[in-house]
Coordinates of C-alpha atoms and ligand atoms in Angstrom, one line a residue:
M168 CA -23.1 -60.3 -19.5
R169 CA -24.3 -60.5 -15.9
P170 CA -22.3 -62.5 -13.4
A171 CA -24.0 -65.7 -12.1
N172 CA -24.9 -64.4 -8.7
Q173 CA -27.0 -61.6 -10.1
P174 CA -30.8 -61.8 -9.7
T175 CA -32.7 -63.8 -12.3
K176 CA -35.7 -62.7 -14.1
A177 CA -37.8 -65.2 -12.2
R178 CA -36.7 -63.6 -8.9
V179 CA -37.4 -60.1 -10.3
K180 CA -41.1 -61.1 -10.7
N181 CA -41.2 -61.7 -7.0
L182 CA -39.6 -58.3 -6.2
S183 CA -40.9 -57.2 -2.8
R184 CA -42.1 -53.7 -2.2
F185 CA -38.8 -51.9 -1.7
S186 CA -36.6 -55.0 -2.4
L187 CA -35.4 -54.6 1.1
A188 CA -35.3 -58.3 1.8
L189 CA -33.0 -59.2 -1.0
T190 CA -29.3 -59.7 -0.2
I191 CA -27.9 -59.3 -3.6
P192 CA -28.0 -56.0 -5.5
L193 CA -30.7 -55.4 -8.0
R194 CA -29.8 -53.3 -11.0
L195 CA -32.5 -50.6 -11.3
V196 CA -33.0 -47.8 -13.7
M197 CA -35.2 -45.0 -12.2
K198 CA -36.5 -42.2 -14.4
F199 CA -38.0 -39.1 -12.9
G200 CA -40.4 -37.0 -14.9
G201 CA -40.5 -33.2 -15.0
N202 CA -43.2 -32.7 -12.5
A203 CA -41.3 -35.0 -10.0
V204 CA -38.3 -32.6 -9.9
S205 CA -39.9 -29.2 -10.3
S206 CA -38.9 -27.7 -7.0
V207 CA -36.3 -27.9 -4.2
E208 CA -38.6 -29.9 -2.0
R209 CA -39.4 -32.4 -4.8
I210 CA -35.8 -32.9 -5.8
R211 CA -34.9 -33.5 -2.1
H212 CA -37.9 -35.9 -1.8
V213 CA -36.8 -37.9 -4.9
A214 CA -33.2 -38.0 -3.6
R215 CA -34.0 -39.0 0.0
D216 CA -37.2 -40.9 -0.2
I217 CA -36.8 -42.8 -3.4
V218 CA -33.3 -43.0 -4.8
A219 CA -31.6 -43.3 -1.4
R220 CA -34.1 -45.7 -0.1
Y221 CA -33.4 -48.2 -2.9
V222 CA -29.6 -47.5 -2.9
Q223 CA -29.1 -48.0 0.8
N224 CA -31.4 -51.0 1.1
Q225 CA -32.2 -50.1 4.6
D226 CA -32.0 -53.7 6.0
G227 CA -28.3 -53.3 5.9
H228 CA -27.8 -55.8 3.1
R229 CA -25.8 -55.0 0.0
P230 CA -27.1 -51.9 -1.7
N231 CA -28.9 -51.9 -5.0
H232 CA -27.3 -50.6 -8.1
V233 CA -29.3 -47.6 -9.2
V234 CA -29.0 -45.5 -12.4
A235 CA -31.1 -42.3 -12.2
V236 CA -32.4 -40.7 -15.4
V237 CA -33.9 -37.2 -15.1
S238 CA -36.2 -35.0 -17.3
A239 CA -36.1 -31.3 -17.5
I240 CA -38.3 -29.5 -15.0
K241 CA -41.9 -29.6 -16.2
G242 CA -42.5 -26.8 -18.8
V243 CA -38.8 -26.1 -19.5
T244 CA -38.7 -28.0 -22.8
D245 CA -41.9 -26.3 -23.9
D246 CA -40.3 -23.0 -23.1
L247 CA -37.2 -23.8 -25.0
I248 CA -39.3 -24.8 -28.0
Q249 CA -41.0 -21.4 -27.7
V250 CA -37.6 -19.8 -27.6
C251 CA -36.8 -21.5 -31.0
D252 CA -40.1 -20.2 -32.5
S253 CA -39.4 -16.7 -31.2
I254 CA -35.9 -16.7 -32.7
V255 CA -37.3 -17.6 -36.1
R256 CA -39.8 -14.7 -35.8
G257 CA -37.1 -12.4 -34.7
E258 CA -38.8 -11.7 -31.3
C259 CA -35.7 -10.8 -29.3
S260 CA -37.5 -9.6 -26.2
R261 CA -39.6 -12.7 -26.0
V262 CA -36.4 -14.8 -26.3
E263 CA -34.9 -12.8 -23.5
S264 CA -37.8 -13.1 -21.2
L265 CA -38.2 -16.8 -21.7
T266 CA -34.6 -17.6 -21.2
K267 CA -34.4 -15.3 -18.2
S268 CA -37.2 -17.2 -16.5
I269 CA -35.5 -20.5 -17.2
E270 CA -32.2 -19.1 -15.8
D271 CA -33.8 -17.7 -12.7
R272 CA -35.7 -20.9 -11.9
H273 CA -32.6 -23.1 -12.1
R274 CA -30.4 -20.6 -10.2
S275 CA -32.9 -20.3 -7.5
I276 CA -33.2 -24.1 -7.0
A277 CA -29.4 -24.5 -7.2
S278 CA -28.9 -21.8 -4.5
Q279 CA -31.3 -23.6 -2.0
L280 CA -30.8 -27.2 -2.7
C281 CA -27.6 -28.2 -0.7
N282 CA -26.9 -27.8 3.0
N283 CA -23.3 -28.5 2.5
E284 CA -21.7 -25.2 1.4
S285 CA -19.0 -26.5 -0.9
Y286 CA -21.6 -28.7 -2.7
A287 CA -23.8 -25.6 -3.0
S288 CA -21.1 -23.5 -4.6
E289 CA -20.0 -26.4 -6.9
L290 CA -23.6 -26.8 -8.1
S291 CA -24.1 -23.1 -8.6
S292 CA -21.0 -22.9 -10.7
I293 CA -22.1 -25.8 -12.9
V294 CA -25.4 -24.1 -13.4
D295 CA -23.7 -20.8 -14.3
M296 CA -21.5 -22.6 -16.8
L297 CA -24.4 -24.3 -18.5
I298 CA -26.4 -21.0 -18.6
K299 CA -23.4 -19.3 -20.1
E300 CA -23.1 -22.0 -22.8
M301 CA -26.8 -21.7 -23.5
N302 CA -26.6 -17.9 -23.9
D303 CA -23.6 -18.2 -26.2
L304 CA -25.6 -20.6 -28.4
L305 CA -28.6 -18.3 -28.3
R306 CA -26.5 -15.3 -29.4
G307 CA -25.4 -17.3 -32.5
M308 CA -28.9 -18.5 -33.3
M309 CA -30.3 -14.9 -32.9
L310 CA -27.6 -13.4 -35.0
L311 CA -28.5 -15.7 -37.9
N312 CA -32.2 -15.6 -37.1
E313 CA -32.1 -19.3 -37.8
V314 CA -33.0 -22.5 -36.0
T315 CA -31.7 -25.6 -37.7
P316 CA -32.7 -29.1 -36.5
R317 CA -29.2 -29.4 -35.0
S318 CA -29.2 -26.1 -33.1
R319 CA -32.7 -26.8 -31.9
D320 CA -31.7 -30.1 -30.3
Y321 CA -28.6 -28.5 -28.8
L322 CA -30.8 -25.8 -27.3
L323 CA -33.5 -28.2 -26.0
S324 CA -30.8 -30.3 -24.3
F325 CA -30.3 -27.6 -21.7
G326 CA -33.5 -28.5 -19.9
E327 CA -32.2 -31.9 -18.9
R328 CA -28.5 -30.8 -18.7
L329 CA -29.5 -28.2 -16.1
M330 CA -31.5 -30.8 -14.1
A331 CA -29.1 -33.7 -13.9
P332 CA -26.6 -31.9 -11.7
M333 CA -29.4 -30.8 -9.4
L334 CA -30.4 -34.4 -8.5
C335 CA -26.8 -35.4 -8.4
Y336 CA -26.0 -32.8 -5.8
A337 CA -29.1 -33.4 -3.8
L338 CA -27.9 -37.0 -3.5
K339 CA -24.4 -36.0 -2.5
D340 CA -25.8 -33.6 0.0
I341 CA -27.4 -36.6 1.9
G342 CA -24.3 -38.7 1.6
I343 CA -24.9 -40.8 -1.5
R344 CA -22.1 -40.9 -4.0
A345 CA -23.4 -39.6 -7.3
E346 CA -22.1 -38.3 -10.6
H347 CA -24.0 -36.4 -13.3
L348 CA -23.6 -37.3 -17.0
T349 CA -25.3 -36.3 -20.2
G350 CA -26.8 -39.0 -22.4
K351 CA -23.7 -38.4 -24.6
D352 CA -21.3 -38.9 -21.6
A353 CA -23.2 -42.0 -20.7
G354 CA -22.6 -43.5 -24.1
I355 CA -25.9 -43.1 -26.0
V356 CA -25.1 -42.8 -29.7
T357 CA -27.9 -42.1 -32.1
D358 CA -28.5 -41.5 -35.8
S359 CA -28.5 -37.8 -36.9
N360 CA -32.3 -37.6 -37.2
Y361 CA -32.5 -34.5 -35.0
G362 CA -35.7 -34.1 -33.0
D363 CA -36.5 -37.8 -33.2
A364 CA -33.2 -39.6 -33.1
R365 CA -32.9 -43.4 -32.6
P366 CA -30.1 -45.1 -30.7
L367 CA -27.5 -47.1 -32.6
M368 CA -27.9 -49.9 -30.1
D369 CA -24.7 -52.0 -30.7
T370 CA -22.4 -49.0 -30.3
T371 CA -24.5 -47.7 -27.5
R372 CA -24.5 -51.0 -25.6
L373 CA -20.7 -51.1 -25.7
R374 CA -20.2 -47.5 -24.6
V375 CA -22.9 -47.5 -21.9
R376 CA -21.7 -50.7 -20.3
H377 CA -18.1 -49.4 -20.4
R378 CA -19.1 -46.2 -18.8
L379 CA -21.8 -47.1 -16.3
I380 CA -21.0 -50.6 -15.0
P381 CA -17.7 -49.7 -13.3
M382 CA -19.5 -46.8 -11.6
L383 CA -22.2 -49.1 -10.3
E384 CA -20.0 -52.1 -9.4
Q385 CA -16.7 -50.7 -8.4
E386 CA -17.2 -47.1 -7.4
G387 CA -20.6 -47.5 -5.7
V388 CA -21.7 -44.3 -7.5
V389 CA -25.3 -43.5 -8.7
P390 CA -25.0 -42.2 -12.2
V391 CA -27.5 -39.4 -12.8
V392 CA -28.0 -39.3 -16.5
T393 CA -29.9 -36.6 -18.5
G394 CA -33.0 -38.1 -20.2
F395 CA -34.0 -37.2 -23.7
I396 CA -30.6 -36.6 -25.2
G397 CA -27.8 -38.5 -26.9
S398 CA -25.3 -37.6 -29.5
D399 CA -24.7 -38.7 -33.1
Q400 CA -21.6 -40.2 -34.4
H401 CA -20.1 -36.8 -35.0
G402 CA -20.6 -35.8 -31.4
N403 CA -23.6 -33.5 -32.1
I404 CA -26.3 -33.5 -29.4
T405 CA -29.5 -35.2 -30.6
T406 CA -32.9 -35.5 -28.9
L407 CA -35.0 -38.7 -28.8
G408 CA -38.4 -37.1 -29.4
R409 CA -40.9 -35.5 -26.9
G410 CA -41.1 -37.5 -23.7
G411 CA -37.8 -39.1 -24.6
S412 CA -36.5 -39.5 -21.1
D413 CA -38.6 -42.7 -20.8
Y414 CA -36.7 -43.9 -23.9
T415 CA -33.3 -43.0 -22.3
A416 CA -34.2 -45.1 -19.3
T417 CA -35.1 -48.2 -21.3
I418 CA -32.1 -47.8 -23.6
I419 CA -29.8 -47.8 -20.5
A420 CA -31.8 -50.6 -18.9
S421 CA -31.3 -52.8 -21.9
C422 CA -27.6 -52.0 -22.2
I423 CA -26.8 -52.8 -18.5
D424 CA -29.2 -55.7 -18.3
A425 CA -31.2 -54.1 -15.6
D426 CA -33.7 -56.0 -13.5
E427 CA -36.4 -53.4 -13.7
V428 CA -37.1 -49.9 -15.0
M429 CA -39.1 -47.6 -12.8
L430 CA -40.7 -44.6 -14.5
W431 CA -41.5 -42.3 -11.6
T432 CA -44.1 -39.8 -12.5
D433 CA -47.0 -37.8 -11.1
V434 CA -49.9 -40.3 -11.3
D435 CA -50.3 -43.7 -9.6
G436 CA -49.7 -45.6 -12.8
L437 CA -51.0 -46.3 -16.2
M438 CA -54.7 -45.6 -16.1
T439 CA -57.8 -46.7 -17.9
A440 CA -58.0 -43.2 -19.4
D441 CA -56.2 -39.8 -19.0
P442 CA -57.3 -38.9 -15.4
R443 CA -57.6 -35.2 -16.5
M444 CA -60.4 -36.3 -18.9
V445 CA -62.1 -39.1 -16.9
R446 CA -62.3 -38.5 -13.1
S447 CA -63.2 -42.2 -12.4
A448 CA -60.1 -43.5 -14.3
Q449 CA -58.5 -46.4 -12.5
V450 CA -54.9 -47.5 -12.3
L451 CA -54.2 -50.7 -14.2
R452 CA -52.0 -53.2 -12.1
E453 CA -50.6 -54.9 -15.1
V454 CA -50.5 -54.5 -18.9
S455 CA -48.6 -56.3 -21.6
Y456 CA -45.8 -54.6 -23.6
A457 CA -48.1 -54.8 -26.7
E458 CA -51.0 -53.0 -24.9
A459 CA -48.8 -50.4 -23.4
M460 CA -47.2 -49.7 -26.8
E461 CA -50.7 -49.3 -28.4
M462 CA -51.7 -46.9 -25.6
A463 CA -48.5 -44.9 -26.0
L464 CA -49.0 -44.8 -29.8
F465 CA -52.6 -43.7 -29.4
G466 CA -51.9 -40.8 -27.1
A467 CA -51.8 -41.9 -23.5
K468 CA -49.0 -39.4 -23.1
Y469 CA -47.5 -41.2 -20.1
L470 CA -45.0 -43.1 -22.2
H471 CA -42.7 -42.4 -25.2
P472 CA -44.1 -44.6 -28.0
R473 CA -40.7 -46.3 -28.7
A474 CA -39.7 -46.6 -25.1
L475 CA -40.6 -50.3 -25.0
E476 CA -38.5 -51.4 -27.9
P477 CA -35.2 -51.7 -26.0
V478 CA -36.6 -53.8 -23.2
L479 CA -38.9 -56.1 -25.2
E480 CA -36.4 -58.7 -26.1
K481 CA -34.9 -59.1 -22.7
G482 CA -38.3 -59.0 -21.0
I483 CA -37.2 -56.3 -18.5
P484 CA -40.3 -55.2 -16.6
I485 CA -41.3 -51.5 -16.5
R486 CA -43.0 -50.1 -13.4
I487 CA -44.9 -46.8 -13.5
R488 CA -44.9 -45.3 -10.1
N489 CA -46.0 -42.1 -8.4
V490 CA -43.3 -40.0 -6.7
F491 CA -46.0 -38.4 -4.6
N492 CA -47.4 -41.8 -3.5
P493 CA -44.3 -44.1 -3.4
D494 CA -46.1 -46.8 -1.5
C495 CA -48.5 -47.4 -4.3
Q496 CA -47.3 -50.3 -6.4
G497 CA -48.3 -48.6 -9.7
T498 CA -48.5 -50.4 -13.0
T499 CA -46.2 -53.1 -14.2
I500 CA -45.7 -53.5 -17.9
L501 CA -44.5 -57.0 -18.7
K502 CA -44.7 -59.8 -21.3
S503 CA -47.6 -61.8 -20.0
P504 CA -49.7 -60.0 -17.4
A505 CA -51.9 -62.2 -15.1
A506 CA -54.3 -59.4 -14.1
Y507 CA -57.6 -58.9 -16.0
P508 CA -57.6 -62.0 -18.2
S509 CA -61.3 -61.5 -19.0
K510 CA -61.2 -57.8 -19.9
I511 CA -62.0 -57.0 -23.5
V512 CA -60.9 -53.4 -23.3
K513 CA -58.4 -52.0 -20.8
A514 CA -58.1 -48.3 -21.7
V515 CA -59.5 -45.5 -23.8
T516 CA -57.1 -42.9 -25.2
A517 CA -57.3 -39.8 -27.2
I518 CA -54.8 -38.0 -29.5
R519 CA -55.7 -34.3 -29.6
S520 CA -54.3 -31.6 -31.9
V521 CA -54.5 -33.6 -35.1
S522 CA -55.9 -32.9 -38.5
L523 CA -57.6 -34.9 -41.2
I524 CA -56.5 -34.7 -44.8
D525 CA -58.7 -36.2 -47.5
V526 CA -57.2 -36.5 -51.0
R527 CA -59.4 -37.6 -53.9
G528 CA -59.1 -38.0 -57.6
S529 CA -60.7 -40.4 -60.1
S530 CA -57.2 -41.3 -61.5
M531 CA -56.4 -42.8 -58.1
V532 CA -58.9 -45.6 -58.8
G533 CA -57.2 -48.9 -59.7
S534 CA -53.9 -47.2 -60.2
P535 CA -51.1 -49.2 -58.4
G536 CA -48.7 -47.2 -56.3
T537 CA -51.1 -44.3 -55.6
A538 CA -50.9 -44.7 -51.9
G539 CA -47.1 -45.2 -52.1
R540 CA -46.7 -41.9 -54.0
I541 CA -48.7 -39.9 -51.6
F542 CA -46.9 -41.3 -48.6
N543 CA -43.5 -40.8 -50.2
V544 CA -44.3 -37.1 -50.8
L545 CA -45.3 -36.7 -47.2
G546 CA -42.4 -38.8 -46.0
D547 CA -39.9 -36.7 -47.9
S548 CA -41.2 -33.7 -46.1
R549 CA -40.7 -35.6 -42.8
I550 CA -44.4 -35.7 -42.0
N551 CA -45.5 -38.6 -39.9
I552 CA -48.9 -40.0 -40.8
I553 CA -50.7 -41.2 -37.7
M554 CA -53.6 -43.0 -39.2
I555 CA -54.7 -43.9 -42.7
S556 CA -57.9 -45.1 -44.3
Q557 CA -58.9 -45.9 -47.9
G558 CA -62.4 -46.7 -48.9
P559 CA -63.1 -49.7 -51.2
S560 CA -63.9 -47.3 -54.1
E561 CA -60.2 -46.2 -54.0
S562 CA -61.1 -42.7 -55.1
S563 CA -60.1 -41.1 -51.8
I564 CA -57.5 -41.6 -49.1
S565 CA -57.9 -40.1 -45.7
M566 CA -54.9 -39.4 -43.4
V567 CA -54.5 -38.0 -40.0
V568 CA -51.4 -35.9 -39.2
R569 CA -50.3 -33.6 -36.3
R570 CA -51.9 -30.2 -36.6
S571 CA -48.4 -28.7 -36.5
D572 CA -47.6 -30.7 -39.7
L573 CA -50.7 -29.7 -41.5
D574 CA -49.5 -26.7 -43.5
N575 CA -46.3 -28.6 -44.7
A576 CA -48.3 -31.7 -45.6
V577 CA -50.8 -29.7 -47.7
N578 CA -48.1 -27.7 -49.4
A579 CA -46.1 -30.9 -50.2
L580 CA -49.2 -32.6 -51.7
E581 CA -50.2 -29.5 -53.7
L582 CA -46.7 -28.9 -55.1
N583 CA -46.1 -32.5 -56.0
L584 CA -49.4 -34.2 -56.8
L585 CA -52.3 -31.8 -57.2
G586 CA -53.7 -31.6 -60.7
R587 CA -51.9 -34.9 -61.6
L588 CA -52.6 -37.9 -59.4
I589 CA -55.0 -36.0 -57.1
K590 CA -57.8 -33.7 -58.0
G591 CA -58.7 -32.3 -54.6
I592 CA -57.6 -31.9 -51.0
N593 CA -60.0 -31.5 -48.1
V594 CA -58.8 -30.6 -44.7
T595 CA -60.5 -30.8 -41.3
D596 CA -58.1 -29.2 -39.0
D597 CA -59.6 -29.8 -35.6
V598 CA -60.1 -33.5 -35.0
A599 CA -59.1 -36.1 -32.4
I600 CA -58.3 -39.8 -32.6
I601 CA -60.0 -41.9 -30.0
A602 CA -58.8 -45.5 -29.5
V603 CA -59.9 -48.4 -27.3
V604 CA -57.0 -50.7 -26.4
G605 CA -56.9 -54.2 -25.0
S606 CA -55.6 -57.6 -26.0
G607 CA -59.1 -59.1 -25.1
M608 CA -60.5 -57.5 -28.3
R609 CA -58.6 -60.0 -30.4
G610 CA -61.2 -62.4 -31.8
T611 CA -64.0 -61.1 -29.7
K612 CA -67.1 -60.4 -31.6
G613 CA -69.3 -57.3 -31.2
V614 CA -66.6 -54.9 -29.9
A615 CA -67.0 -52.4 -32.8
A616 CA -70.8 -52.5 -32.4
R617 CA -70.4 -51.6 -28.7
V618 CA -67.9 -48.9 -29.4
F619 CA -69.9 -47.1 -32.1
G620 CA -73.2 -47.7 -30.3
A621 CA -71.9 -45.9 -27.2
V622 CA -70.5 -43.0 -29.3
A623 CA -73.7 -42.7 -31.4
K624 CA -75.7 -42.6 -28.2
Q625 CA -73.9 -39.3 -27.4
G626 CA -74.8 -38.0 -30.8
I627 CA -71.2 -37.9 -31.9
N628 CA -70.4 -38.3 -35.6
V629 CA -67.5 -40.7 -36.4
I630 CA -65.5 -39.3 -39.3
M631 CA -63.0 -42.1 -40.0
I632 CA -62.3 -45.6 -38.6
A633 CA -59.2 -47.8 -38.6
Q634 CA -58.4 -51.1 -36.9
G635 CA -54.9 -52.7 -37.0
S636 CA -54.8 -56.4 -37.9
S637 CA -53.4 -57.1 -34.4
E638 CA -56.9 -56.2 -33.1
L639 CA -55.3 -54.7 -30.1
N640 CA -56.9 -51.4 -30.8
L641 CA -59.9 -49.9 -32.5
A642 CA -59.4 -46.3 -33.4
F643 CA -61.7 -43.7 -34.9
V644 CA -61.7 -39.9 -35.6
V645 CA -64.2 -37.4 -34.3
E646 CA -64.3 -33.6 -34.2
D647 CA -62.0 -32.5 -31.4
K648 CA -64.8 -30.8 -29.5
H649 CA -66.4 -34.3 -28.9
A650 CA -63.2 -36.0 -27.8
E651 CA -63.8 -35.9 -24.1
D652 CA -67.4 -37.0 -24.4
A653 CA -66.4 -39.9 -26.6
V654 CA -63.7 -41.0 -24.2
R655 CA -66.1 -40.9 -21.2
A656 CA -68.8 -42.7 -23.1
L657 CA -66.4 -45.6 -23.9
H658 CA -65.0 -45.6 -20.4
D659 CA -68.6 -46.1 -19.1
E660 CA -69.5 -48.6 -21.8
F661 CA -66.7 -51.0 -20.9
E662 CA -67.1 -50.3 -17.2
L663 CA -63.5 -49.4 -16.8
D664 CA -64.2 -47.6 -13.5
R665 CA -64.8 -51.0 -12.1
I666 CA -61.8 -52.8 -13.6
N667 CA -60.1 -53.4 -10.2
Q668 CA -63.2 -54.8 -8.5
Ligands
LIG298 P1 -43.5 -37.4 -16.9 O1 -43.0 -36.0 -17.0 O2 -43.4 -38.0 -15.6 O3 -42.9 -38.3 -18.0 P2 -45.8 -37.0 -18.5 O4 -46.5 -35.7 -18.3 O5 -45.0 -37.3 -19.7 O6 -45.0 -37.3 -17.2 O7 -46.9 -38.2 -18.4 C1 -47.7 -38.4 -17.3 C2 -49.0 -37.8 -17.5 O8 -49.7 -38.5 -18.5 C3 -50.0 -37.8 -16.3 O9 -49.9 -36.7 -15.5 C4 -51.3 -38.0 -17.0 O10 -52.1 -36.8 -16.9 C5 -51.1 -38.2 -18.5 N1 -51.8 -39.4 -19.0 C6 -52.5 -39.4 -20.1 N2 -53.0 -40.6 -20.3 C7 -52.7 -41.4 -19.3 C8 -53.1 -42.7 -18.9 N3 -53.8 -43.5 -19.6 N4 -52.5 -43.1 -17.7 C9 -51.8 -42.4 -17.0 N5 -51.4 -41.1 -17.3 C10 -51.9 -40.6 -18.4
LIG299 N1 -38.1 -32.9 -21.4 C1 -38.5 -33.7 -22.6 C2 -39.9 -33.3 -23.0 O1 -40.5 -32.5 -22.3 C3 -38.3 -35.2 -22.3 C4 -39.2 -35.8 -21.2 O2 -39.7 -35.1 -20.4 O3 -39.2 -37.0 -21.2 O4 -40.3 -33.8 -24.0
LIG300 MG1 -43.2 -38.1 -20.1

C-alpha cells in the first residue's frame, strides 16, 4: 500500500490550514459540488484558489497529490431528468429546449474559460464531441419514446462528463498538469443497479490504483474525475444515486489510501439544520461518521447517504468546506470527535416530499411473515421504504416512501396483497420526516419528552414515530406544511444556535 515515508493518520489529524508546512506530499481527494463550478469565474476560482493552492504547496516544498472530483453544474442533472420525463411523454419540443439550454451553457463556458488559444480550441472540440454523442443518444431515445434505466444513466452522465474537461482545462490554463477522466476511465466498476449502483470495491481498488497512482506519483498530473458515474462489468455507464459525486470522492479516497477527502460545497460546513430552513443554524466543527451518516440518511442533503462507507474502515477524515469561504475550516467528519462531548443533540433534519402508507387488516394480527411479505412486494418493485412502524396490536403497519414512489407502491400492494393479507390501504401523500440526531442521545433520559413537548407547543400533530436501536436519532412524521416549524422548534429547544459558544 503506501510507502513508509507517506503521512500517517496521526499526522493527518494535525493537518495545518493549507498543509503548507508539510514537506511530504499529502494525498487529497477534493470534490467540487455543482454550485461551486457553475460559471467561468467559479471554475477559475476553484482551479486557482483551491486546487492549485494545494497542489503547488506554496512554501516551495514537495507538492501535494490531488485528485479532483467534479459534479455537473448545479441544475444540469435535474434538467437531464426532466429530459427523460419529457421523452416518455413524447414532448419533443420540451426535450429540444432543455437540451439546447444545457448545450448553450456549456459551450458558452468552454468558449470563455481558457486564455491559451490552443487549450480553448481543444476544450471546445471536446465539448462539441460530447454534445454530439448526447444528441445521438437522444435521437435514439426519442425514436423509441422509451427511457430504460440504462439509457437514463447514460444520459445523466453527460452533466459530469461535460464538467470534468472544464476544470481540467482551467487547471492547464494556469500551468497545472491535469487530465480529465470519467468514473469509468478512473476504474470505478459497479453493479448494474442503474440509478443507484454500488461499487464492486475489490475490482475498483485494483483498477483505480493502477490508473491514478502513476498519474499522481510519476507524472505529477491532477486527475479530474467525473463524480456520480461508474460503469458496470459490461462497460455500461451507471450512476451512483443523486448526490453521488460525494460517493465517487470517498470511493477513490479509499482506493488510493488518501489522507483526507475534502467536499467543497456552497456552505461553511455541516450545520445544525438546513440553513435555508433555520437562519440561526451553526456550523458543526466535528461530527462522528455515525452521526454524519444519520444526518445524511435523514435528509441533510449535503452528503450522499452511502458516501461514508468506503472511508469508515480506514478512518479517512472528511472535511466539508466552502469554496466561497476557503479560509473557514468547515466540518470534519471523523471516528471520534472531540468537540461537543456534552451535547445531546447536534442537528435537526427534515426529509420532505415523502408519503405515508398505512396498511391494515385483521389477518395481519399474529401472522408470522406479514411484514416480510409486504416489504418483499415493495422491494420487488424497487421501492425503498424510508421508515417503518408497527403498533403492538399488529393490525396495521405504517411506512414512509418517497412521493415519487407512491403510485408504484400502492399499485404493487393492491395487485399483490389487497383483499388477501391486507384489507385496506390509507395514504397521506404530503408528509415530512423530522429527525434529531446526536450520539449524546444514547442512554440519555427525557430526550423524547423534550422533542415531543417542543413540537406539541407549536400545535403540531405527530403522525408516526420511530427510533433506531442505535439511539443516534429520533425520527417522527408530521404533515409537510408543519416541517419547517417543527425543525425550528427543535433547533430552539436544544439551543443549537449556541452550540459553538
Ligand atoms: P453540492 O452540490 O456541493 O454537493 P448539495 O446541494 O448537494 O451541494 O448540498 C449542499 C446543500 O445542502 C447546502 O447548500 C445546504 O442548503 C443543504 N443542506 C441541507 N441540510 C444541511 C445541513 N444540515 N448542513 C449543511 N448543508 C445542508
Ligand atoms: N450531479 C449529480 C446530482 O445532481 C451528482 C452530484 O451532484 O453529486 O445528483
Ligand atoms: Mg451534493
